[in-house]
mmCIF file of C-alpha atoms in Angstrom:
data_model
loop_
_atom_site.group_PDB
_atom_site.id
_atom_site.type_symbol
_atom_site.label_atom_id
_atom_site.label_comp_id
_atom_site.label_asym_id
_atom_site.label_seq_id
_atom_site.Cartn_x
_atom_site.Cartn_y
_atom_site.Cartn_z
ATOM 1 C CA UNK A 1 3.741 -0.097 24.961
ATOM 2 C CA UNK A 2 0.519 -1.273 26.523
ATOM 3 C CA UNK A 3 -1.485 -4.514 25.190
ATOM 4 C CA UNK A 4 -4.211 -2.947 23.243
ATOM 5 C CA UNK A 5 -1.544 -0.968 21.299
ATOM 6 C CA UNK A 6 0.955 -3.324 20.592
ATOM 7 C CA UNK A 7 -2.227 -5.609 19.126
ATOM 8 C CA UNK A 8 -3.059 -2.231 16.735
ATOM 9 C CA UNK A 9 0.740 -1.990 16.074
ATOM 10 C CA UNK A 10 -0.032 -5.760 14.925
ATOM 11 C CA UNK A 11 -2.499 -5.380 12.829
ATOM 12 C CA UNK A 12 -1.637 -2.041 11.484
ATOM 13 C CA UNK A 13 1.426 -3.565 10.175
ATOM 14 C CA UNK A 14 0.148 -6.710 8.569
ATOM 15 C CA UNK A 15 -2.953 -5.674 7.002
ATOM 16 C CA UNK A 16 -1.962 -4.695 3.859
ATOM 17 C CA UNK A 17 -0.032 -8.288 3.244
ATOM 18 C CA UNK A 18 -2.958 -11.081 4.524
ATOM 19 C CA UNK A 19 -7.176 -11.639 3.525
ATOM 20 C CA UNK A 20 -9.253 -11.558 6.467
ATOM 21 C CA UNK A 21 -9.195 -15.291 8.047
ATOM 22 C CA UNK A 22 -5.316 -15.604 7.836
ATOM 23 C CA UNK A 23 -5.559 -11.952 9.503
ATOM 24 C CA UNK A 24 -7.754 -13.147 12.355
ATOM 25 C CA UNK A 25 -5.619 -15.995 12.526
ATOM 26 C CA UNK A 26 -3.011 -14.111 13.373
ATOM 27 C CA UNK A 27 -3.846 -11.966 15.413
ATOM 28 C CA UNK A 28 -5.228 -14.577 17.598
ATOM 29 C CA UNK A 29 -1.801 -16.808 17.079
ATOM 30 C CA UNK A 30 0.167 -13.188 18.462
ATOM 31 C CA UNK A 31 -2.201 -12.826 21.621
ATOM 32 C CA UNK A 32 -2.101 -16.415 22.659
ATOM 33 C CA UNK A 33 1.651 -17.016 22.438
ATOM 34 C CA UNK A 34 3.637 -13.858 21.622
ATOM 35 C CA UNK A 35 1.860 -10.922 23.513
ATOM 36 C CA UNK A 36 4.042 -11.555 26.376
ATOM 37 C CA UNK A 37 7.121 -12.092 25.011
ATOM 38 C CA UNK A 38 10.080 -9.366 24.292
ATOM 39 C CA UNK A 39 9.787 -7.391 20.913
ATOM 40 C CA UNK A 40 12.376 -10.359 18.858
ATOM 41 C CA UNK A 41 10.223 -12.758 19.177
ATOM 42 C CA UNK A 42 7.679 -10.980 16.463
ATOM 43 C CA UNK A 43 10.751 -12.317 13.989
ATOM 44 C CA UNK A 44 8.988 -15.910 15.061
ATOM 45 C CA UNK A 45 5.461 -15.126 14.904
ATOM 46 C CA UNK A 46 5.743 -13.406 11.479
ATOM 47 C CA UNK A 47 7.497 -16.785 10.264
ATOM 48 C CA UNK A 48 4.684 -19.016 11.029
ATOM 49 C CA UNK A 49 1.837 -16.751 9.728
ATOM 50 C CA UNK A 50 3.887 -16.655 6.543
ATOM 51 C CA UNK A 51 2.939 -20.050 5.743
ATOM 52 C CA UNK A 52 2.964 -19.491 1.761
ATOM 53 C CA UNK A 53 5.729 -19.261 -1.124
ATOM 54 C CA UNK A 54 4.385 -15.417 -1.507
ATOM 55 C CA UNK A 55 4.011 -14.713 2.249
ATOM 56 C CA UNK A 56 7.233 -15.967 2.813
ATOM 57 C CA UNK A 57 9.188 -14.178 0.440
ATOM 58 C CA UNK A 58 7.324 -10.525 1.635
ATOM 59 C CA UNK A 59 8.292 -11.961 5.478
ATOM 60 C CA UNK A 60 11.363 -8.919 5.673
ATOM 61 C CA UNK A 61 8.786 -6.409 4.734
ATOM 62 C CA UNK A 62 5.754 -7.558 7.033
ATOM 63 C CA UNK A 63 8.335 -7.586 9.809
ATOM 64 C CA UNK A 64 9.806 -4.353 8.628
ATOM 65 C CA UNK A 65 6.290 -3.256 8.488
ATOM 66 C CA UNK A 66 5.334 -3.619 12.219
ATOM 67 C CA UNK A 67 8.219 -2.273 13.506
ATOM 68 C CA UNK A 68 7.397 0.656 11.813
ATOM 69 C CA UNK A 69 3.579 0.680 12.753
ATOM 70 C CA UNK A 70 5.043 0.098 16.503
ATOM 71 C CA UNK A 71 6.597 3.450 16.216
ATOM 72 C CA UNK A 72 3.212 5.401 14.866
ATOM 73 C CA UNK A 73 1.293 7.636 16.992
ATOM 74 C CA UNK A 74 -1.746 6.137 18.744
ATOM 75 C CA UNK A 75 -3.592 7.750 16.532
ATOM 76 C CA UNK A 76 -2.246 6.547 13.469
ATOM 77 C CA UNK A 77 -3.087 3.467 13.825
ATOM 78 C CA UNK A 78 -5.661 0.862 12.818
ATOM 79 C CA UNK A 79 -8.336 0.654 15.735
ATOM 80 C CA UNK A 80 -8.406 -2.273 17.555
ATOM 81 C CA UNK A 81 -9.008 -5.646 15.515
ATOM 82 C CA UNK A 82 -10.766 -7.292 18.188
ATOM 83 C CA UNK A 83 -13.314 -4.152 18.631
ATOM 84 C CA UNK A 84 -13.860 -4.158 15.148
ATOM 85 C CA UNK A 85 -14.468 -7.841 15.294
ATOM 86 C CA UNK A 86 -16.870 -7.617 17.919
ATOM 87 C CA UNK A 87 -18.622 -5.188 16.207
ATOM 88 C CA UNK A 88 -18.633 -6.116 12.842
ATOM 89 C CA UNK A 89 -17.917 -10.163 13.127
ATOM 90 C CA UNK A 90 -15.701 -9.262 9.927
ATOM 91 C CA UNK A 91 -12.611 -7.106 8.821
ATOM 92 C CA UNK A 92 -12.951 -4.456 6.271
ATOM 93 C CA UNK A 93 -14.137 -6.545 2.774
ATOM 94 C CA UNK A 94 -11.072 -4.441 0.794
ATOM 95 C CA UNK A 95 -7.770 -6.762 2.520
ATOM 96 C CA UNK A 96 -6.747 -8.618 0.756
ATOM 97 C CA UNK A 97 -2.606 -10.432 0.426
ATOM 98 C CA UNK A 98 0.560 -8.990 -0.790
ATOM 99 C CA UNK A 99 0.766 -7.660 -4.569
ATOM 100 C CA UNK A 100 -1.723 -7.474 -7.097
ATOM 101 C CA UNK A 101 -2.347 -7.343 -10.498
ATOM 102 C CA UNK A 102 -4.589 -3.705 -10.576
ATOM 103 C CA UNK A 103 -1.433 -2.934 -8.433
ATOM 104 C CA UNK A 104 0.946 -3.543 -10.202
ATOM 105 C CA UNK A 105 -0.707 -2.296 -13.745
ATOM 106 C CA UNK A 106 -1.301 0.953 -11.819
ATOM 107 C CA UNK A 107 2.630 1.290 -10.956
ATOM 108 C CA UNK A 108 3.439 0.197 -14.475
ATOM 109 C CA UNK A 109 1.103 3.265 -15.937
ATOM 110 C CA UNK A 110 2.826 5.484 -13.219
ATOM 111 C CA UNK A 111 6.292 4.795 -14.012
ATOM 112 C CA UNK A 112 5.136 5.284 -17.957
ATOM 113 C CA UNK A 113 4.371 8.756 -17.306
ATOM 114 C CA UNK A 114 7.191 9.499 -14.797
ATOM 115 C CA UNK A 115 9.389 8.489 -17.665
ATOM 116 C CA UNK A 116 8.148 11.398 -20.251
ATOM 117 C CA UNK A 117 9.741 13.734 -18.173
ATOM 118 C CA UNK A 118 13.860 14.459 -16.802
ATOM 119 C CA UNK A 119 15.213 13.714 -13.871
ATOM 120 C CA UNK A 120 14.947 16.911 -12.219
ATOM 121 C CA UNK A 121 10.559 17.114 -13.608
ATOM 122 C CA UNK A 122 10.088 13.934 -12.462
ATOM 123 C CA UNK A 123 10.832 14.474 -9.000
ATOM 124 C CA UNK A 124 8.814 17.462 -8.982
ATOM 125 C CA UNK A 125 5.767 15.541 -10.245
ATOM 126 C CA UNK A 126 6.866 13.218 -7.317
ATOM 127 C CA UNK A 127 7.141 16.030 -4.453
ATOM 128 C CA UNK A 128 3.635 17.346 -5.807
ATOM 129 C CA UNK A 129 1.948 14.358 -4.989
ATOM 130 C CA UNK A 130 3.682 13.415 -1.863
ATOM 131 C CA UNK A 131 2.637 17.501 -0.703
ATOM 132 C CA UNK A 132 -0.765 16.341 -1.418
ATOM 133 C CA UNK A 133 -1.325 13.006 -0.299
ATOM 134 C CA UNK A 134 -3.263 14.260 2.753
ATOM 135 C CA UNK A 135 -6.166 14.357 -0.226
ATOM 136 C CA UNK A 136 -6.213 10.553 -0.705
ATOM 137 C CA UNK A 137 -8.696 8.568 0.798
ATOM 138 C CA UNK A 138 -6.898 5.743 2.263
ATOM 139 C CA UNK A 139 -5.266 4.612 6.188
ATOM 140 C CA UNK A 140 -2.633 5.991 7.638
ATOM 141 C CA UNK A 141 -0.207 3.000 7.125
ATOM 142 C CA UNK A 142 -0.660 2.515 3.266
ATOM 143 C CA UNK A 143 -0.435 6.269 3.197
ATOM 144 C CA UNK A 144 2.775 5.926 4.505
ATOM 145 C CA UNK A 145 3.554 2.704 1.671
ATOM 146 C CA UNK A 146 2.440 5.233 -1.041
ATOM 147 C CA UNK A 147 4.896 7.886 0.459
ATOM 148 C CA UNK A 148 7.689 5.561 1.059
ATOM 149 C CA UNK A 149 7.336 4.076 -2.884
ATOM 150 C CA UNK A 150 7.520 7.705 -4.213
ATOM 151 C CA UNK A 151 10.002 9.106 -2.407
ATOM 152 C CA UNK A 152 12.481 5.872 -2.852
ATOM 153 C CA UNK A 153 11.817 5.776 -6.685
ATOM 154 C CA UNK A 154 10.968 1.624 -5.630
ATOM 155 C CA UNK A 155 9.340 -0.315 -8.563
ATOM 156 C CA UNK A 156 7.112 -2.065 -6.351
ATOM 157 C CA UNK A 157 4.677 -0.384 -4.296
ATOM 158 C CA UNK A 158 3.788 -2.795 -0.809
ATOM 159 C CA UNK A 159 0.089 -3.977 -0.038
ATOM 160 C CA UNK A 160 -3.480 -3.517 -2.029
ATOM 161 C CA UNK A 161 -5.861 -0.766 -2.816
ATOM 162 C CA UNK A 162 -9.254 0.210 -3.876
ATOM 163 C CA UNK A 163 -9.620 1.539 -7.355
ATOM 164 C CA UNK A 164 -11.118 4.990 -6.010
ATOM 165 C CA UNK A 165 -7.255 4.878 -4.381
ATOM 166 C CA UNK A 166 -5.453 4.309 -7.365
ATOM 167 C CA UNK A 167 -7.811 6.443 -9.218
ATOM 168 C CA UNK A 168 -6.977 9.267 -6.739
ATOM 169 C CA UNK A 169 -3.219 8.902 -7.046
ATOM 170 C CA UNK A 170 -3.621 8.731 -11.082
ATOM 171 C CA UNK A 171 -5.320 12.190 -10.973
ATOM 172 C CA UNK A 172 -2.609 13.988 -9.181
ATOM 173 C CA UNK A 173 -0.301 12.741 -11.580
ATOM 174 C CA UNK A 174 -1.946 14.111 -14.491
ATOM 175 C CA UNK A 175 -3.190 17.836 -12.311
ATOM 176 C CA UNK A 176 1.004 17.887 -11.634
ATOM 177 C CA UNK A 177 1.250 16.945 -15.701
ATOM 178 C CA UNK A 178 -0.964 20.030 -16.260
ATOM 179 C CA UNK A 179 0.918 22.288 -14.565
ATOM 180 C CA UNK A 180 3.984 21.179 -15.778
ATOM 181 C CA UNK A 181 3.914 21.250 -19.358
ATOM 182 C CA UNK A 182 0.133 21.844 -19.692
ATOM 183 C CA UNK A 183 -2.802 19.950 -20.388
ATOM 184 C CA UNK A 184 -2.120 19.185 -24.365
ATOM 185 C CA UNK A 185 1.352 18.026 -23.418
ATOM 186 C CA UNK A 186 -0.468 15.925 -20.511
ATOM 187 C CA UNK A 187 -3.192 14.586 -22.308
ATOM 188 C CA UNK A 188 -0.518 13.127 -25.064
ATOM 189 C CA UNK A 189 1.690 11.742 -22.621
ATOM 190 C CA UNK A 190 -1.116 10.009 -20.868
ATOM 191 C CA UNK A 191 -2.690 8.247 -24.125
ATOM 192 C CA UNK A 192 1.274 7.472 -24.793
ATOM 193 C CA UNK A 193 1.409 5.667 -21.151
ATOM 194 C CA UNK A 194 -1.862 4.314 -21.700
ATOM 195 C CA UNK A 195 -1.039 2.399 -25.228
ATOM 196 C CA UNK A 196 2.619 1.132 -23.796
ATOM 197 C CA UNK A 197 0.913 -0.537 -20.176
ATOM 198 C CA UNK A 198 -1.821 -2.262 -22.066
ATOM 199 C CA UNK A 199 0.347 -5.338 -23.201
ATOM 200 C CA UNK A 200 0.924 -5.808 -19.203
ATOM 201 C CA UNK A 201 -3.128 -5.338 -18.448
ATOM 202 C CA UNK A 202 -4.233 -7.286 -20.842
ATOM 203 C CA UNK A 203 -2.018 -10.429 -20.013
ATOM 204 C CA UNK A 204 -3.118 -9.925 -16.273
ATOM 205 C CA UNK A 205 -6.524 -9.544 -17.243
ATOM 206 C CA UNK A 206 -7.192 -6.205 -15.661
ATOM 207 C CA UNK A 207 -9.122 -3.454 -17.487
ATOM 208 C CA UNK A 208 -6.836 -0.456 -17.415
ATOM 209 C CA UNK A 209 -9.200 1.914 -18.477
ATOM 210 C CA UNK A 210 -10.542 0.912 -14.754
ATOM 211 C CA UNK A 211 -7.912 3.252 -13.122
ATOM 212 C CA UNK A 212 -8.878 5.964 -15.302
#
């Protein structure tokens, strides 16, 4: 795997888990000391970027996470962090470090609605939206986080999104709702998931009704 991919395969993979500076950090850190070296030594260069109590308990999945990205197409991955640097002096203003609250309030509502529905609905509300994920407006890698978290059945989905994301995602839900057991039905078991993740929004201090 040639330079210039490996550093995508880099970034690709540890995006969703650092803000901008410790992300520029690092990949600076990986092309001064560990662009040379054979594919183990990424265990030691993911070690010393995670240099806080969250970073270092998500280390497994960041390394997990550019393995993965290191076996993506060329073109699924993140363009070139030093081209975008040159050209923008910045990365993109929406990175930001491991969980978050609107993330985890949006899982919360999720699982909430999942659970109005058996075993055998549920996972067809889950196939719909993996079928139609190609309508989300995100990157290929948390694309692939999304898909991963619904196919699994995880409670914790990996990295940050926008709210237009989340938003998207939420809206599938409730069109596979619709079609399910129709949009009465769906509206009632939405207000129902609504009223039981509020206790969790309002002690994180995130507006639900943002996601809606």
């Amino acid at each position: 795997m040639e330079l210039t991919l490996r550093r995508r395969a880099i970034y690709t993979g540890m995006r969703p888990y650092f803000d901008d500076q410790a992300l520029l950090n690092a990949i600076n850190l990986w092309q001064a000391e560990y662009s040379h070296k054979q594919k183990f030594a990424l265990s030691v260069f993911v070690a010393r970027c995670c240099n806080t109590a969250q970073l270092k308990l998500e280390r497994p999945k960041i390394l997990g996470a550019i393995f993965m990205a290191m076996d993506l197409a060329s073109d699924e991955l993140l363009p070139d962090p030093f081209v975008e640097l040159n050209a923008n002096n910045v990365f993109q203003p929406e990175i930001r470090q491991g969980h978050d609250h609107t993330t985890k309030v949006f899982t919360t509502l999720l699982q909430q609605m999942f659970l109005k529905f058996n075993k055998s609905e549920e996972q067809q509300l889950r196939k719909f939206l993996i079928e139609h994920l190609h309508e989300v407006k995100t990157d290929k890698m948390r694309l692939m986080y999304i898909r991963e978290w619904l196919a699994q059945h995880t409670q914790d989905l990996e990295g940050t999104y926008d709210l237009e994301v989340l938003r998207q995602l939420i809206n599938l839900v409730y069109v596979a709702m619709c079609q399910s057991v129709g949009p009465v039905k769906a509206d009632h078991y939405l207000s129902q998931s609504i009223k039981e993740t509020e206790p969790l929004s309002l002690e994180s201090g995130f507006r639900l009704h943002d996601l809606l």
